[in-house]
GROMACS .gro file of C-alpha atoms in nm:
model
  303
    1MET     CA    1  -4.068   2.127  -4.952
    2GLU     CA    2  -3.772   1.898  -4.977
    3ASN     CA    3  -3.601   1.916  -5.312
    4LYS     CA    4  -3.444   1.575  -5.356
    5ARG     CA    5  -3.253   1.496  -5.669
    6ILE     CA    6  -2.974   1.277  -5.799
    7ASP     CA    7  -2.630   1.429  -5.778
    8GLU     CA    8  -2.484   1.382  -6.129
    9PRO     CA    9  -2.110   1.355  -6.038
   10THR     CA   10  -2.168   1.085  -5.771
   11GLY     CA   11  -2.499   0.936  -5.872
   12THR     CA   12  -2.618   0.971  -5.508
   13GLU     CA   13  -2.952   1.113  -5.406
   14THR     CA   14  -2.945   1.433  -5.205
   15VAL     CA   15  -3.141   1.476  -4.883
   16GLY     CA   16  -3.318   1.784  -5.016
   17HIS     CA   17  -3.149   2.042  -4.796
   18GLU     CA   18  -2.934   2.326  -4.921
   19TRP     CA   19  -2.724   2.585  -4.734
   20ASP     CA   20  -2.560   2.862  -4.930
   21GLY     CA   21  -2.556   2.644  -5.240
   22ILE     CA   22  -2.413   2.347  -5.053
   23GLU     CA   23  -2.622   2.027  -5.073
   24GLU     CA   24  -2.597   1.721  -4.849
   25LEU     CA   25  -2.576   1.379  -5.008
   26ASP     CA   26  -2.766   1.084  -4.867
   27THR     CA   27  -2.461   0.856  -4.883
   28PRO     CA   28  -2.545   0.511  -4.740
   29MET     CA   29  -2.347   0.364  -4.449
   30PRO     CA   30  -2.071   0.115  -4.535
   31ARG     CA   31  -2.197  -0.243  -4.524
   32TRP     CA   32  -1.942  -0.349  -4.263
   33TRP     CA   33  -2.066  -0.074  -4.031
   34LEU     CA   34  -2.431  -0.180  -4.075
   35TRP     CA   35  -2.351  -0.545  -4.007
   36THR     CA   36  -2.154  -0.446  -3.697
   37PHE     CA   37  -2.454  -0.247  -3.578
   38TYR     CA   38  -2.686  -0.543  -3.636
   39LEU     CA   39  -2.447  -0.771  -3.445
   40THR     CA   40  -2.447  -0.536  -3.145
   41ILE     CA   41  -2.826  -0.551  -3.140
   42LEU     CA   42  -2.815  -0.931  -3.142
   43PHE     CA   43  -2.550  -0.929  -2.870
   44SER     CA   44  -2.756  -0.699  -2.648
   45VAL     CA   45  -3.061  -0.922  -2.684
   46GLY     CA   46  -2.853  -1.226  -2.589
   47TYR     CA   47  -2.695  -1.039  -2.297
   48VAL     CA   48  -3.034  -0.936  -2.159
   49ILE     CA   49  -3.146  -1.299  -2.171
   50ALA     CA   50  -2.828  -1.450  -2.026
   51TYR     CA   51  -2.727  -1.196  -1.757
   52PRO     CA   52  -2.898  -0.970  -1.502
   53ALA     CA   53  -3.022  -0.669  -1.695
   54TRP     CA   54  -3.366  -0.529  -1.612
   55PRO     CA   55  -3.393  -0.359  -1.271
   56LEU     CA   56  -3.693  -0.460  -1.062
   57VAL     CA   57  -3.817  -0.334  -0.722
   58ASP     CA   58  -3.560  -0.510  -0.500
   59LYS     CA   59  -3.335  -0.689  -0.751
   60ALA     CA   60  -3.268  -0.732  -1.122
   61THR     CA   61  -3.371  -1.006  -1.358
   62ALA     CA   62  -3.155  -1.309  -1.283
   63GLY     CA   63  -3.062  -1.415  -1.636
   64VAL     CA   64  -3.064  -1.775  -1.757
   65LEU     CA   65  -2.695  -1.826  -1.662
   66GLY     CA   66  -2.759  -1.733  -1.300
   67TRP     CA   67  -2.448  -1.509  -1.290
   68SER     CA   68  -2.426  -1.200  -1.073
   69SER     CA   69  -2.147  -0.969  -0.962
   70ARG     CA   70  -2.243  -1.033  -0.599
   71GLY     CA   71  -2.221  -1.405  -0.654
   72GLU     CA   72  -1.880  -1.366  -0.817
   73LEU     CA   73  -1.760  -1.154  -0.527
   74ALA     CA   74  -1.888  -1.412  -0.280
   75LYS     CA   75  -1.688  -1.683  -0.460
   76GLU     CA   76  -1.373  -1.473  -0.448
   77ILE     CA   77  -1.423  -1.400  -0.077
   78ASP     CA   78  -1.480  -1.769  -0.005
   79ALA     CA   79  -1.163  -1.857  -0.195
   80ALA     CA   80  -0.964  -1.595  -0.004
   81ASP     CA   81  -1.110  -1.715   0.326
   82LEU     CA   82  -1.016  -2.074   0.240
   83ALA     CA   83  -0.659  -1.976   0.154
   84ARG     CA   84  -0.633  -1.765   0.469
   85GLU     CA   85  -0.773  -2.045   0.681
   86SER     CA   86  -0.513  -2.288   0.551
   87VAL     CA   87  -0.240  -2.043   0.652
   88ARG     CA   88  -0.395  -1.994   0.993
   89GLU     CA   89  -0.414  -2.370   1.045
   90ALA     CA   90  -0.046  -2.402   0.956
   91LEU     CA   91   0.041  -2.119   1.196
   92ALA     CA   92  -0.161  -2.280   1.472
   93ARG     CA   93   0.041  -2.603   1.438
   94VAL     CA   94   0.386  -2.443   1.439
   95PRO     CA   95   0.537  -2.332   1.772
   96ILE     CA   96   0.640  -1.971   1.740
   97GLU     CA   97   1.002  -2.066   1.808
   98ARG     CA   98   1.004  -2.273   1.489
   99LEU     CA   99   0.827  -2.017   1.272
  100PRO     CA  100   1.147  -1.865   1.122
  101GLU     CA  101   1.240  -2.209   0.984
  102ASP     CA  102   0.961  -2.177   0.726
  103SER     CA  103   1.032  -1.855   0.536
  104ALA     CA  104   0.710  -1.870   0.333
  105LEU     CA  105   0.493  -1.920   0.642
  106MET     CA  106   0.688  -1.650   0.825
  107ALA     CA  107   0.617  -1.408   0.540
  108GLN     CA  108   0.246  -1.492   0.560
  109ALA     CA  109   0.252  -1.435   0.937
  110VAL     CA  110   0.424  -1.097   0.896
  111ALA     CA  111   0.169  -0.989   0.634
  112GLY     CA  112  -0.121  -1.090   0.857
  113GLY     CA  113   0.041  -0.924   1.156
  114ARG     CA  114   0.087  -0.600   0.961
  115ALA     CA  115  -0.288  -0.584   0.897
  116ALA     CA  116  -0.369  -0.670   1.260
  117PHE     CA  117  -0.121  -0.405   1.381
  118LYS     CA  118  -0.297  -0.131   1.186
  119VAL     CA  119  -0.629  -0.222   1.344
  120ASN     CA  120  -0.521  -0.288   1.703
  121CYS     CA  121  -0.181  -0.129   1.776
  122SER     CA  122  -0.126   0.177   1.557
  123GLN     CA  123  -0.343   0.393   1.782
  124CYS     CA  124  -0.064   0.395   2.044
  125HIS     CA  125   0.253   0.288   1.865
  126GLY     CA  126   0.177   0.480   1.545
  127SER     CA  127   0.124   0.355   1.192
  128GLY     CA  128   0.501   0.316   1.151
  129ALA     CA  129   0.546   0.167   1.502
  130ALA     CA  130   0.771   0.459   1.602
  131GLY     CA  131   0.586   0.515   1.930
  132SER     CA  132   0.583   0.843   2.121
  133GLN     CA  133   0.827   0.969   2.386
  134GLU     CA  134   0.577   1.232   2.495
  135LEU     CA  135   0.316   0.969   2.574
  136GLY     CA  136   0.554   0.689   2.669
  137TYR     CA  137   0.467   0.448   2.387
  138PRO     CA  138   0.775   0.240   2.293
  139ASN     CA  139   0.936   0.257   1.952
  140LEU     CA  140   0.910  -0.097   1.812
  141ASN     CA  141   1.159  -0.037   1.530
  142ASP     CA  142   1.470  -0.026   1.747
  143ASP     CA  143   1.655  -0.309   1.920
  144ASP     CA  144   1.589  -0.201   2.279
  145TRP     CA  145   1.354  -0.436   2.463
  146LEU     CA  146   1.233  -0.413   2.822
  147TRP     CA  147   1.115  -0.772   2.837
  148GLY     CA  148   1.298  -0.946   2.552
  149GLY     CA  149   1.282  -0.922   2.176
  150ASP     CA  150   1.266  -1.280   2.054
  151LEU     CA  151   0.942  -1.412   1.905
  152LYS     CA  152   0.833  -1.596   2.217
  153ALA     CA  153   0.898  -1.299   2.447
  154ILE     CA  154   0.703  -1.066   2.217
  155GLU     CA  155   0.419  -1.315   2.194
  156TYR     CA  156   0.404  -1.338   2.575
  157THR     CA  157   0.396  -0.960   2.610
  158LEU     CA  158   0.115  -0.933   2.358
  159THR     CA  159  -0.079  -1.216   2.517
  160HIS     CA  160  -0.060  -1.100   2.879
  161GLY     CA  161   0.001  -0.727   2.844
  162ILE     CA  162   0.199  -0.496   3.069
  163ARG     CA  163   0.061  -0.398   3.408
  164GLN     CA  164  -0.281  -0.535   3.313
  165ALA     CA  165  -0.490  -0.499   3.626
  166GLY     CA  166  -0.637  -0.822   3.760
  167HIS     CA  167  -0.419  -1.047   3.546
  168ASP     CA  168  -0.160  -1.250   3.737
  169GLU     CA  169   0.052  -1.335   3.431
  170THR     CA  170   0.093  -0.981   3.305
  171ARG     CA  171   0.436  -0.820   3.274
  172THR     CA  172   0.487  -0.602   3.580
  173SER     CA  173   0.759  -0.363   3.688
  174GLN     CA  174   0.744  -0.069   3.924
  175MET     CA  175   0.991   0.210   3.980
  176PRO     CA  176   0.941   0.379   4.317
  177PRO     CA  177   0.902   0.757   4.328
  178PHE     CA  178   1.201   0.937   4.480
  179ALA     CA  179   1.026   1.269   4.537
  180GLY     CA  180   1.165   1.411   4.863
  181ALA     CA  181   1.450   1.158   4.880
  182PHE     CA  182   1.718   1.389   4.738
  183ASP     CA  183   1.805   1.753   4.777
  184PRO     CA  184   1.858   1.954   4.456
  185ALA     CA  185   2.235   1.899   4.452
  186GLN     CA  186   2.199   1.525   4.499
  187LEU     CA  187   1.932   1.503   4.229
  188ASP     CA  188   2.152   1.695   3.987
  189ALA     CA  189   2.447   1.466   4.061
  190LEU     CA  190   2.237   1.154   4.012
  191VAL     CA  191   2.099   1.277   3.680
  192SER     CA  192   2.452   1.359   3.563
  193HIS     CA  193   2.564   1.007   3.648
  194VAL     CA  194   2.267   0.852   3.462
  195LEU     CA  195   2.355   1.061   3.156
  196SER     CA  196   2.720   0.959   3.187
  197LEU     CA  197   2.623   0.594   3.144
  198SER     CA  198   2.542   0.667   2.779
  199GLY     CA  199   2.826   0.916   2.732
  200LYS     CA  200   2.605   1.223   2.757
  201GLY     CA  201   2.722   1.366   3.087
  202GLN     CA  202   2.999   1.382   3.347
  203THR     CA  203   2.971   1.166   3.657
  204SER     CA  204   3.090   1.248   4.007
  205PRO     CA  205   3.167   1.040   4.316
  206ALA     CA  206   2.848   1.170   4.476
  207GLY     CA  207   2.635   1.081   4.174
  208ALA     CA  208   2.794   0.738   4.139
  209GLN     CA  209   2.731   0.665   4.507
  210LEU     CA  210   2.369   0.775   4.486
  211TYR     CA  211   2.321   0.552   4.183
  212ALA     CA  212   2.485   0.256   4.360
  213ASP     CA  213   2.265   0.303   4.666
  214ASN     CA  214   1.932   0.348   4.485
  215CYS     CA  215   1.944   0.225   4.126
  216VAL     CA  216   2.195  -0.059   4.080
  217ALA     CA  217   1.959  -0.329   4.207
  218CYS     CA  218   1.736  -0.290   3.901
  219HIS     CA  219   1.933  -0.104   3.634
  220GLY     CA  220   2.270  -0.270   3.693
  221ALA     CA  221   2.610  -0.128   3.778
  222SER     CA  222   2.676  -0.005   3.424
  223GLY     CA  223   2.313   0.071   3.340
  224GLU     CA  224   2.262  -0.252   3.145
  225GLY     CA  225   1.908  -0.298   3.280
  226ASP     CA  226   1.738  -0.625   3.369
  227ARG     CA  227   1.480  -0.789   3.144
  228ALA     CA  228   1.373  -1.023   3.423
  229VAL     CA  229   1.207  -0.728   3.597
  230GLY     CA  230   1.156  -0.499   3.299
  231ALA     CA  231   1.418  -0.248   3.411
  232PRO     CA  232   1.532  -0.041   3.109
  233ARG     CA  233   1.889   0.001   2.995
  234LEU     CA  234   2.039   0.337   3.078
  235ASN     CA  235   2.367   0.301   2.888
  236ASP     CA  236   2.234   0.336   2.534
  237ALA     CA  237   2.085   0.622   2.331
  238ILE     CA  238   1.727   0.492   2.342
  239TRP     CA  239   1.489   0.656   2.588
  240LEU     CA  240   1.124   0.581   2.649
  241ARG     CA  241   1.036   0.910   2.820
  242GLY     CA  242   1.308   1.141   2.685
  243SER     CA  243   1.678   1.201   2.755
  244SER     CA  244   1.678   1.564   2.866
  245ARG     CA  245   1.779   1.644   3.223
  246GLU     CA  246   1.425   1.761   3.292
  247ALA     CA  247   1.273   1.438   3.159
  248ILE     CA  248   1.512   1.221   3.364
  249MET     CA  249   1.450   1.426   3.679
  250ARG     CA  250   1.076   1.394   3.632
  251GLN     CA  251   1.103   1.020   3.587
  252ILE     CA  252   1.317   0.980   3.900
  253LEU     CA  253   1.091   1.190   4.120
  254ASN     CA  254   0.751   1.078   3.990
  255PRO     CA  255   0.788   0.783   3.752
  256ARG     CA  256   0.527   0.744   3.482
  257MET     CA  257   0.447   0.377   3.429
  258GLY     CA  258   0.264   0.279   3.112
  259MET     CA  259   0.009   0.004   3.059
  260MET     CA  260  -0.051  -0.218   2.759
  261PRO     CA  261  -0.369  -0.428   2.760
  262LYS     CA  262  -0.347  -0.801   2.731
  263TRP     CA  263  -0.471  -0.925   2.396
  264GLU     CA  264  -0.558  -1.270   2.520
  265GLY     CA  265  -0.936  -1.300   2.491
  266ARG     CA  266  -0.955  -1.007   2.250
  267LEU     CA  267  -0.755  -1.165   1.970
  268ASP     CA  268  -0.721  -1.535   1.891
  269PRO     CA  269  -0.381  -1.704   1.947
  270VAL     CA  270  -0.298  -1.717   1.575
  271THR     CA  271  -0.355  -1.343   1.530
  272ILE     CA  272  -0.135  -1.276   1.835
  273LYS     CA  273   0.133  -1.499   1.681
  274MET     CA  274   0.111  -1.302   1.356
  275LEU     CA  275   0.139  -0.974   1.546
  276ALA     CA  276   0.449  -1.105   1.722
  277ALA     CA  277   0.600  -1.199   1.386
  278TYR     CA  278   0.530  -0.852   1.246
  279VAL     CA  279   0.674  -0.667   1.546
  280HIS     CA  280   0.976  -0.899   1.537
  281SER     CA  281   1.028  -0.814   1.168
  282LEU     CA  282   1.039  -0.435   1.219
  283GLY     CA  283   1.416  -0.433   1.263
  284GLY     CA  284   1.499  -0.510   1.623
  285GLY     CA  285   1.381  -0.868   1.654
  286GLU     CA  286   1.618  -1.106   1.828
  287ASP     CA  287   1.695  -1.471   1.757
  288PHE     CA  288   1.559  -1.737   1.988
  289VAL     CA  289   1.868  -1.953   2.022
  290GLU     CA  290   1.740  -2.179   2.298
  291VAL     CA  291   1.497  -2.358   2.068
  292ALA     CA  292   1.780  -2.543   1.892
  293GLU     CA  293   1.868  -2.712   2.221
  294ASP     CA  294   1.511  -2.789   2.329
  295PRO     CA  295   1.402  -3.132   2.202
  296GLU     CA  296   1.048  -3.079   2.329
  297VAL     CA  297   0.979  -2.795   2.087
  298GLU     CA  298   0.852  -2.985   1.787
  299VAL     CA  299   0.635  -2.904   1.489
  300ASP     CA  300   0.311  -3.099   1.453
  301GLU     CA  301   0.318  -3.217   1.093
  302GLN     CA  302  -0.029  -3.374   1.108
  303PRO     CA  303  -0.303  -3.186   0.923
   0.00000   0.00000   0.00000
């Protein structure tokens, strides 16, 4: 049986339990706590009425306010799509040569291009665009360009690809294989001369003559290359397939020619323009100086 009584020192009723002579008092809750508790009950009732609360078979109760987290997300997505569409419309109107004149729009293009690069280009060029010498994927962070590094040249390369079969406007270059053309001594002399163009080897009259007879037409007398035909420079420290003697010999005897798909038809023109802006921003992008002298390159200011 419970043995309730009034505790004389406090005047509070006990709960009737006792442990080792210790009794528990039935002290009431503070009033502020009780009123807070009552308010939470009222709030929960109002919340259940106003917002989705009770789960049903395929949805929850709608609530009198008609609010839902999915609806809120849809509004945010629509707002983001609207903002993105306005940027895309602005990019569509601006010729790529004029894009650097609007720093804010250029920044938007670079940000959009960064996202597009991760989806479409990182598989070959790497997430940091460093490429791969082993596989022959160019490093896009340096300032060495086979076909030109201004915005328009990059956009053209992205649009039409490199050695894209069946596409007449693609970038195309071809180095003939020289397997069987040189004896071992001649090949060694030629490789030494190629290395000497970048200060990494000693040339010889024989090597210089072999280079003049077979390589100057494309790579130039001093190894400066030729962007008109996509012939790489040989007088710098940047190598697509490696700079070891073995790698250069292999490339002379049996050249490995890479292919980049054309993105025209796969990506819309604005996305390609954003990709060009991002690649241009990686560190090696070149200025397009001709645009300042071309009166036909104008920006359409009409919405």
